[in-house]
Structure formats: structure tokens, C-alpha cells
Short mmCIF file of C-alpha atoms and ligand atoms in Angstrom, two decimals:
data_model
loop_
_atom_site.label_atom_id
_atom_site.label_comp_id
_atom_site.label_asym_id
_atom_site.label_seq_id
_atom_site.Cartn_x
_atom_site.Cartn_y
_atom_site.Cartn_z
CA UNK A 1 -51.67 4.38 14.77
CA UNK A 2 -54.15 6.54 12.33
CA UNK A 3 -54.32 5.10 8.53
CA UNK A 4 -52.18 6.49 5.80
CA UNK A 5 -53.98 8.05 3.12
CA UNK A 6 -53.05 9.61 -0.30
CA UNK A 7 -55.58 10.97 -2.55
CA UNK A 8 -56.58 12.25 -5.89
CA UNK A 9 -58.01 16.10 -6.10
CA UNK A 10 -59.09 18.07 -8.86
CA UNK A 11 -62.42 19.62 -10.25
CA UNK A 12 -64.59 17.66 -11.08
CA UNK A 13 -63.06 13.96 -9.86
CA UNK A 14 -65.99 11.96 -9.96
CA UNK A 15 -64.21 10.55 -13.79
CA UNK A 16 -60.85 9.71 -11.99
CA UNK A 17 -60.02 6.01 -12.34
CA UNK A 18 -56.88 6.47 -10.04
CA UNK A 19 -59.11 5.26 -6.96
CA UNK A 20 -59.39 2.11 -8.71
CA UNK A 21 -55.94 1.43 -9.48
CA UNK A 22 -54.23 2.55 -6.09
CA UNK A 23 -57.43 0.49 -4.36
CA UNK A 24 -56.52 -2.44 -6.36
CA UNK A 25 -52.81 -2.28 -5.60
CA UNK A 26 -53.56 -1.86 -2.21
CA UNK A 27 -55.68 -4.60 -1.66
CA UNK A 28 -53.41 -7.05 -3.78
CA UNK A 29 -50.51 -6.13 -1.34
CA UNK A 30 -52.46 -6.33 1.64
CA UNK A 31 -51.30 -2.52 2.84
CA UNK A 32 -54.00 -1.05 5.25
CA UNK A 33 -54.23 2.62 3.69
CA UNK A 34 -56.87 4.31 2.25
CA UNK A 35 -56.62 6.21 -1.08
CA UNK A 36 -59.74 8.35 -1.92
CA UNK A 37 -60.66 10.91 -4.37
CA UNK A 38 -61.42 14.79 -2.81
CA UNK A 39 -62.97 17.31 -4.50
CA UNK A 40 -61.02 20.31 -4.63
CA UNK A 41 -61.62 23.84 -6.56
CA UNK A 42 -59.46 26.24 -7.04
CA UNK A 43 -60.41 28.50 -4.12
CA UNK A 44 -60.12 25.56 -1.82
CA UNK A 45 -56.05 24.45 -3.02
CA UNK A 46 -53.88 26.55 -0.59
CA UNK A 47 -56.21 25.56 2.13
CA UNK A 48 -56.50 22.34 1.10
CA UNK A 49 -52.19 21.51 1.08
CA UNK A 50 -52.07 23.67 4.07
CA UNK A 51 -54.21 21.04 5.81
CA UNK A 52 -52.91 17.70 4.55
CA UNK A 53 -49.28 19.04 5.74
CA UNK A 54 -49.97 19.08 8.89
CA UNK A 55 -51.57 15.21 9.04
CA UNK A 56 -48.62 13.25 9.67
CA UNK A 57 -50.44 10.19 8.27
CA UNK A 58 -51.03 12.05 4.78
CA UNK A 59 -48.81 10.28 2.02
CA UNK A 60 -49.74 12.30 -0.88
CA UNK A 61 -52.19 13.28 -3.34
CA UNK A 62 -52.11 12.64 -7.20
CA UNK A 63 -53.06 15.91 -9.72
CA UNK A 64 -55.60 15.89 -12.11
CA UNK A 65 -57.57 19.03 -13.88
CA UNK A 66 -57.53 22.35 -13.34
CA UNK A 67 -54.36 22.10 -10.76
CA UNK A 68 -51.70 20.48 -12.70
CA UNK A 69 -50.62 24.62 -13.09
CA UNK A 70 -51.66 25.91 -9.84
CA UNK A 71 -50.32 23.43 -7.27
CA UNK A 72 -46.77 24.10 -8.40
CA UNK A 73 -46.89 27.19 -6.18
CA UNK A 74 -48.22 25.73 -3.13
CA UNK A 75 -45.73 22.59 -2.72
CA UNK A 76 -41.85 22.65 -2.63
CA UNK A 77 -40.25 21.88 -6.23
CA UNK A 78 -37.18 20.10 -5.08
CA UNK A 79 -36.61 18.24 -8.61
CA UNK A 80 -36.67 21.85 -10.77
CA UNK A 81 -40.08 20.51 -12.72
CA UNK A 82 -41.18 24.29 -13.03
CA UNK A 83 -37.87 24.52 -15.32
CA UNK A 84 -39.02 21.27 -17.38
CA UNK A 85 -42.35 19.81 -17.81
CA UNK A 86 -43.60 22.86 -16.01
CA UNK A 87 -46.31 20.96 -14.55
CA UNK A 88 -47.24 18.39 -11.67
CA UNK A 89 -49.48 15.39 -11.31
CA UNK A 90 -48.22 14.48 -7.86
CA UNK A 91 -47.40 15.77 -4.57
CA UNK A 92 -45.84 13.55 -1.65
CA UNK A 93 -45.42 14.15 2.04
CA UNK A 94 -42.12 13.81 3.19
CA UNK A 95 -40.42 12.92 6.37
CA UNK A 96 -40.06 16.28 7.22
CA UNK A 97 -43.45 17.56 6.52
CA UNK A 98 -42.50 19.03 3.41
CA UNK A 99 -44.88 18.62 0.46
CA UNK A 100 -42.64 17.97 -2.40
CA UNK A 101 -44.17 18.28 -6.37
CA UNK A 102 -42.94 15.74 -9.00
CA UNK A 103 -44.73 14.52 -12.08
CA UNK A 104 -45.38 10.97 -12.90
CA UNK A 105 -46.55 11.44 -16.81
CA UNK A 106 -43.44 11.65 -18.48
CA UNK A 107 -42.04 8.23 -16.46
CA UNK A 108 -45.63 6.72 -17.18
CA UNK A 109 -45.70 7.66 -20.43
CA UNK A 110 -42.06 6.04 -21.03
CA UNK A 111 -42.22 2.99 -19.59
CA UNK A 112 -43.89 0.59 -22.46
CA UNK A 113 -41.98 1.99 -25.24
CA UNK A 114 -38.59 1.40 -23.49
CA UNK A 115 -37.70 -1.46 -25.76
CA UNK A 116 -38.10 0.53 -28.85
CA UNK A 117 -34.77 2.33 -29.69
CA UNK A 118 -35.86 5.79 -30.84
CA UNK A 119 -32.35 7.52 -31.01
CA UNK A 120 -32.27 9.87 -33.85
CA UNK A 121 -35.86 8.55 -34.66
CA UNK A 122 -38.24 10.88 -36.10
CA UNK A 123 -41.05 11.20 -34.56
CA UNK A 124 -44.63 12.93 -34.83
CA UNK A 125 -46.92 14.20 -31.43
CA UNK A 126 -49.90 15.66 -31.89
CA UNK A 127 -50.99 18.58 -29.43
CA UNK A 128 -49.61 21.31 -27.09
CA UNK A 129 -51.24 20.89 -23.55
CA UNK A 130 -50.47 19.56 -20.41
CA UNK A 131 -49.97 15.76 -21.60
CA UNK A 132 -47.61 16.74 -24.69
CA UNK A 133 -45.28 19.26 -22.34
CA UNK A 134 -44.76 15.50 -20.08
CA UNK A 135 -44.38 13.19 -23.54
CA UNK A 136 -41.98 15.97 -25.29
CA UNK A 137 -39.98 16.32 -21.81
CA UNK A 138 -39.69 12.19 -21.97
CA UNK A 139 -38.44 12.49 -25.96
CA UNK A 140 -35.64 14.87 -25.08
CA UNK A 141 -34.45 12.39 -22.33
CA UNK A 142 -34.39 9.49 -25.28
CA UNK A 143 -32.90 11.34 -27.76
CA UNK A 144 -35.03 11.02 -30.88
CA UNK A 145 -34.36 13.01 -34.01
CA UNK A 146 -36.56 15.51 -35.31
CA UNK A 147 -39.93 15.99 -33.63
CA UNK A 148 -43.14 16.99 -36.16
CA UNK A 149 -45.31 19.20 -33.90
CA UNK A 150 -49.13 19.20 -35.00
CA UNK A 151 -51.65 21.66 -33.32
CA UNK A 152 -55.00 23.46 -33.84
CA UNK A 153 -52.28 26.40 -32.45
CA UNK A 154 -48.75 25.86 -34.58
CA UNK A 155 -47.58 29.00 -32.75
CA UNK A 156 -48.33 27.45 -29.25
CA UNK A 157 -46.71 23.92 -30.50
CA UNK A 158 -43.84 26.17 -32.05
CA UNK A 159 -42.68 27.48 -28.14
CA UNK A 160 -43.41 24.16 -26.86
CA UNK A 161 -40.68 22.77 -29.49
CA UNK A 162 -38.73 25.82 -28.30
CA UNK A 163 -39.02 25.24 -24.62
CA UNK A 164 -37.75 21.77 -24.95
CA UNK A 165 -34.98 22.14 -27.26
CA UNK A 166 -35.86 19.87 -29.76
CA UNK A 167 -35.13 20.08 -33.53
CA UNK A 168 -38.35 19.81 -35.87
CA UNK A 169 -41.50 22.08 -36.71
CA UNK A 170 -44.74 22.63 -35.75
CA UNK A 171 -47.48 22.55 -38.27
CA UNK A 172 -51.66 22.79 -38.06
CA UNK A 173 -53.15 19.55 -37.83
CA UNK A 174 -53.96 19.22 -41.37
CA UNK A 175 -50.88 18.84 -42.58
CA UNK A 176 -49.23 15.64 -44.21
CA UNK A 177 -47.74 13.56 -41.50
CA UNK A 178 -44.28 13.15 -42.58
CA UNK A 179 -42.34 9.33 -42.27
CA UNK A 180 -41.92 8.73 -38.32
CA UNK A 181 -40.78 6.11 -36.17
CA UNK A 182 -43.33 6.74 -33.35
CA UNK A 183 -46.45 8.69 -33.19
CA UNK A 184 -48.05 10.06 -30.53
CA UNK A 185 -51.65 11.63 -29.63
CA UNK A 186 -51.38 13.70 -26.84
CA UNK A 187 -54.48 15.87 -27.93
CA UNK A 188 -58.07 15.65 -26.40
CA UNK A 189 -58.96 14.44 -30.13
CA UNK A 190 -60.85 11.29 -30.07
CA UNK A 191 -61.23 11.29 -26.82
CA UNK A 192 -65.44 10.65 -25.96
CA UNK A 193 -67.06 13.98 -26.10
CA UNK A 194 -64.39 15.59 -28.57
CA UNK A 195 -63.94 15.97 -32.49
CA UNK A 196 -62.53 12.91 -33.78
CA UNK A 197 -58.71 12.92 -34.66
CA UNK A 198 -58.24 13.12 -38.78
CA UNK A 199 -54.84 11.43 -39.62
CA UNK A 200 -53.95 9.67 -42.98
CA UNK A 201 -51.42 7.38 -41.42
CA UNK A 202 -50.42 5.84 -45.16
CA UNK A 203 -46.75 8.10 -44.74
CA UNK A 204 -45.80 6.15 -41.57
CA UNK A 205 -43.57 3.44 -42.50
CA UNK A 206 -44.42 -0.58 -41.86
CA UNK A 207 -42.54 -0.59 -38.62
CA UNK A 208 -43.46 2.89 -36.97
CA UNK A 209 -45.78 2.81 -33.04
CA UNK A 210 -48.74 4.50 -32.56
CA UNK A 211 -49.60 5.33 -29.33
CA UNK A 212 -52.82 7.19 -28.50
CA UNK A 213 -52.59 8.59 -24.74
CA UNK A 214 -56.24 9.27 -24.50
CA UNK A 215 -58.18 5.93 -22.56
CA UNK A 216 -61.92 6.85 -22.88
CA UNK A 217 -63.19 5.19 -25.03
CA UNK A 218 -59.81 2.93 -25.11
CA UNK A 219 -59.90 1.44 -28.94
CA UNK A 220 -59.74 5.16 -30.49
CA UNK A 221 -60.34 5.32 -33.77
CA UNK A 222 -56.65 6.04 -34.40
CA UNK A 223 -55.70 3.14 -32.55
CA UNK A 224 -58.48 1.09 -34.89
CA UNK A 225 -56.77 3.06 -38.05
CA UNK A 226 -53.24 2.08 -37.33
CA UNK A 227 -53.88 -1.70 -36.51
CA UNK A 228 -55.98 -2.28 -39.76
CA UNK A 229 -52.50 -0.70 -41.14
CA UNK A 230 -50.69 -3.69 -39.40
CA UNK A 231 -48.58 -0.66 -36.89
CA UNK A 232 -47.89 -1.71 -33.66
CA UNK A 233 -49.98 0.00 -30.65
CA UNK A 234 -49.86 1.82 -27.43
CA UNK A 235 -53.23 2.71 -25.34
CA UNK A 236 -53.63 5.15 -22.85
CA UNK A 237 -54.01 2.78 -20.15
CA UNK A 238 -50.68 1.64 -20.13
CA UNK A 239 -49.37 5.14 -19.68
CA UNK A 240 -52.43 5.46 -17.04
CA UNK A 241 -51.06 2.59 -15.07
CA UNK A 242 -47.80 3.74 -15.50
CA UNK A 243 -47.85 6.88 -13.75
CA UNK A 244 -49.57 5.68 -11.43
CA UNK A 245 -47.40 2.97 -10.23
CA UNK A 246 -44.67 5.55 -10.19
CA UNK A 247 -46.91 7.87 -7.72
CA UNK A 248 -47.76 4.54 -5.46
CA UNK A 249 -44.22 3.89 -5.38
CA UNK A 250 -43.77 7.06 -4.33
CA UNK A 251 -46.74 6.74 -1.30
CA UNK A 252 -46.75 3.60 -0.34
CA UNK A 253 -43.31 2.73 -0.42
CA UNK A 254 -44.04 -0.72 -2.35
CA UNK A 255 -43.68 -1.42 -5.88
CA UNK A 256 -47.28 -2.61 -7.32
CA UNK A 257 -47.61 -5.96 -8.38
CA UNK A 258 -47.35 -5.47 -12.24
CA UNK A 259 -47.66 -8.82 -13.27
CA UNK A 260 -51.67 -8.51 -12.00
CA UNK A 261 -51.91 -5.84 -15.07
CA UNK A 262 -54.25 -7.32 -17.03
CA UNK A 263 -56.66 -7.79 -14.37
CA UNK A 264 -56.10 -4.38 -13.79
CA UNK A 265 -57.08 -3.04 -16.72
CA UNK A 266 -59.88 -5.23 -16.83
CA UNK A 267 -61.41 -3.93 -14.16
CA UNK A 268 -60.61 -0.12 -15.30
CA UNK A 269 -62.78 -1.14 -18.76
CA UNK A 270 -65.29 -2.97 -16.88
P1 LIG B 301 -54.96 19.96 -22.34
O1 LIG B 301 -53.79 20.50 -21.58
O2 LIG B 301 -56.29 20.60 -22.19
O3 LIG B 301 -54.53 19.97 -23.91
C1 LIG B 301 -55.47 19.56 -24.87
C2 LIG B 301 -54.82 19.50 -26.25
O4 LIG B 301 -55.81 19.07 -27.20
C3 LIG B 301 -54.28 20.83 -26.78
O5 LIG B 301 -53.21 20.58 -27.66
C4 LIG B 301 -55.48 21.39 -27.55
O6 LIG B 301 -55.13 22.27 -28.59
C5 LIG B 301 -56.05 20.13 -28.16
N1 LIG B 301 -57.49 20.26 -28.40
C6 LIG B 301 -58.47 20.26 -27.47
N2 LIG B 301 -59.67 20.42 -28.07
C7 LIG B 301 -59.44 20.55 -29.40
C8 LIG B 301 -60.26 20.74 -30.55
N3 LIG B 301 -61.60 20.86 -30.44
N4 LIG B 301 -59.68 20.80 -31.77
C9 LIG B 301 -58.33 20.70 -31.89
N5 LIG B 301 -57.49 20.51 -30.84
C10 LIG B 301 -58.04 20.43 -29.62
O7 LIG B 301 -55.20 18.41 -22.00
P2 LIG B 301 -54.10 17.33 -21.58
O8 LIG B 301 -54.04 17.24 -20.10
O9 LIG B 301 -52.87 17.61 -22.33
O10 LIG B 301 -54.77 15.96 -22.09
C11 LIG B 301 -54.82 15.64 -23.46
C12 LIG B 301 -55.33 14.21 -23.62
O11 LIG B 301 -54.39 13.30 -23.05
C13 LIG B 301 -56.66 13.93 -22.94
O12 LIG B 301 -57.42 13.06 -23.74
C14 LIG B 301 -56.27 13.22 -21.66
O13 LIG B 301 -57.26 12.33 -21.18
C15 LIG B 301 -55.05 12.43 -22.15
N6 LIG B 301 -54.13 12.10 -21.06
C16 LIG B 301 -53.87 10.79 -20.84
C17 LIG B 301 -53.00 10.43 -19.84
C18 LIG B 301 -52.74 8.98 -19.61
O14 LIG B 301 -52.18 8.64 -18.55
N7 LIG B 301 -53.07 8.10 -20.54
C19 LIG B 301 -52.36 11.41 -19.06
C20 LIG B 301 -52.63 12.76 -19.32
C21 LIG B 301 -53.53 13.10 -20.33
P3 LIG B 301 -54.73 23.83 -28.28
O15 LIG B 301 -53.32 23.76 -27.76
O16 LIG B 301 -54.82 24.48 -29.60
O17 LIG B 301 -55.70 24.31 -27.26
#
């Protein structure tokens, strides 16, 4: 029988740490599949899902940059995420040699703030791309209260706000954070490589999260900020791991071994 195989494609991929998480869950389960990362530009994407549905041993593929957008159009969107998050991380092969979209990041992002009960909670997230459509999409599914908006583009964050339904206001990212129960950086700021991400934190109260989605470099400078404060942290390796378990679930048809975490995410700083 040929190997399963799933895959992570985008342009570049040479950064993508999902090969070492799906590798690692692999190995601890003892599944014989492969799970590589595949070049793929945007020229090459209809060819390149045309292909893979037609290997029977093809699982899936995770989506990374530039086709989070694109792939929507070239796989079957049986959950309505084109209506909602608007955008897909992962694509799975399924029995009937459909390729069906879905997106991991709002699940992922989710999962270790569960236990915090942010009903009615206000709540502050900070940018307007691809990671804040999955985070807002999450925050309408909890419930919180009103949701401060900031971007370099207030208009942008202002249909975002829109699109979701959710009650609050989008400001520029200068302006006074206001009293929030969670906060949440889903920009590129702070992230190696881009401007560093200006917050004066002293308006959140004693018992508000801060949770930093970017991973590279992992202690961000908020993250550094907000613990000298004595707030309670998120990094973006837990959301990281996160989706991805939810994609390997999804592939593999096995539930990672969770409890091997931190060796995980040991070997995704080493
Ligand atoms: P994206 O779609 O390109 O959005 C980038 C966001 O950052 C936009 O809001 C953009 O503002 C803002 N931004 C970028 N450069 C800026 C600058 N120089 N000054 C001010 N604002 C700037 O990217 P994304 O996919 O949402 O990813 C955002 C971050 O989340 C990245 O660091 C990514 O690694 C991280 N992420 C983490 C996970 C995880 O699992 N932990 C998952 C997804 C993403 P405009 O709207 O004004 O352009």
C-alpha cells in the first residue's frame, strides 16, 4: 500500500515549523506517513490541488502565505468558511476524493484560553489581517463584550468589526488601550524583522491575558512588558500547536499526544 502524505505549501516554506510538529507527532505515535513541506507559487496552485486529488494516498495539505485567499477557490467549502473567517489554513482529502477547505486558526487559537470566562468581557486585538479575521471569528463564538480594534488602517479594522458583528471600535494603534479582560496581538508587530509593537499596558487591569500570536522570536517584547506587569501570558506557540493538532486530527485520524507538549516546543525553539 503507497504512504499517506499531507503537506504544507506556500511561498516561500523553507520558515514553516509545521514539518516539525506533524514529524514529531508522527513519530511519537508510530504512524508510517510522511508529512513534507512543497513549494508552491501562485501559478502552480490549481495545478498543484488538481494533482494531489487524484493521489488516493494524499491526506491533506496545511496553508500558509500567499494562499490562505486563493485556495478557497480551488477546494470545496463544505463548512461556509468563505461566509466567516473568509480564509483557509487547511485542506483535507476526503473519502470521496473531494478536497474539502476548513481553517484550523480560530480552534488553535481558542484552545488555551478556554478556561478563562470572557462572556461580556472586553477585550482589545490588535491588527486586521489574516490571523485577526480567525481570532475575531473565535471571539464572536465566546461571546465577549465589546471588542477595541487597533490598526495602522482603522477603516480596514472598522469592516473587519463590521463583518463579524461585534460591538466596539476601531482606532489607530496609538491610541490609549482602554480596560480589557484579554488582549490580543494578531499584528506582524514584534515579530523578527518588523517594527516593534508600542503598547502602554498600565490601563489593563491586574487580572487581564495577554496573548501575543506571533512565535519568532517567542518572548516578544509585549509578552516581556506584560509579565514584568505581573499579567498572565499566552505565546504563539500554543496557538501554533494548536492548529496544528486540529489539522493532524483531521489527516491522520489520531489525536496527537498532547501531554509530550513541552518537548514539543522544545524542539520548535531549539
Ligand atoms: P497579515 O494578514 O499580513 O496581517 C498583518 C497585520 O499586521 C495587519 O493588521 C497589518 O496592518 C499589520 N502590520 C504589518 N506590518 C505593519 C507595520 N509595519 N506597521 C503597522 N502594522 C503592520 O498577517 P497574518 O497572517 O494576519 O499574521 C499576523 C501575525 O500573526 C504574524 O506575526 C504571524 O506570524 C502571526 N500568526 C501566528 C499564528 C500562530 O499560530 N501563532 C497563526 C497565524 C499568524 P494593515 O492591516 O494596516 O496592513
Amino acid at each position: 500500500m503507497t504512504r499517506s502524505s499531507a503537506e504544507v505549501i506556500g511561498d516561500p516554506i523553507a520558515q514553516s515549523k509545521s514539518p516539525l510538529i506533524h514529524g514529531f507527532w508522527l513519530n511519537a505515535l508510530g504512524i508510517d506517513a510522511e508529512y513534507r513541506r512543497t513549494l508552491v507559487s501562485e501559478a502552480e496552485l490549481p495545478a498543484f490541488f488538481a494533482q494531489r486529488r487524484a493521489d488516493p494516498s494524499w491526506r491533506g495539505c496545511n496553508i500558509t502565505m500567499p494562499h490562505k485567499l486563493a485556495a478557497l477557490d480551488l477546494v470545496e467549502d463544505r463548512g461556509g468558511v468563505r461566509d466567516t473567517i473568509g480564509a483557509i489554513n487547511t485542506a483535507v482529502r476526503v473519502g470521496d476524493g473531494a478536497i474539502i477547505g476548513t481553517n484550523t486558526d480560530a480552534g488553535g487559537f481558542y484552545a488555551p484560553i478556554a478556561g478563562l470566562d470572557l462572556a461580556g468581557q472586553p477585550v482589545v486585538v490588535i491588527g486586521a489581517g489574516g490571523a485577526a479575521r480567525a481570532v475575531l471569528f473565535a471571539l464572536t463564538r465566546i461571546g465577549v463584550g465589546r471588542v477595541t480594534l487597533l490598526n495602522r488602517n482603522p477603516l480596514k479594522a472598522a469592516g473587519l468589526l463590521a463583518r463579524f458583528g461585534l460591538k466596539g471600535e476601531a482606532l489607530p494603534l496609538n491610541a490609549k488601550l482602554p480596560p480589557a479582560r484579554l488582549l490580543v496581538n494578531a499584528s506582524s508587530l514584534g515579530m523578527a524583522g518588523q517594527p516593534p509593537l508600542a503598547l502602554d499596558l498600565n490601563p489593563l487591569p491586574e487580572d487581564a491575558v495577554v496573548y501575543d500570536l506571533v512565535y519568532s522570536p517567542l518572548q516578544t517584547d509585549l509578552l516581556a512588558q506584560s509579565e514584568m506587569r505581573g499579567l498572565d501570558t499566552v505565546d504563539g506557540l500554543e496557538m501554533l500547536i494548536g492548529q496544528a493538532a486540529l489539522a493532524f486530527e483531521l489527516f491522520f485520524d489520531a489525536a496527537p499526544p498532547r501531554e509530550r507538549d513541552d518537548e514539543l516546543r522544545e524542539l520548535l525553539v531549539a
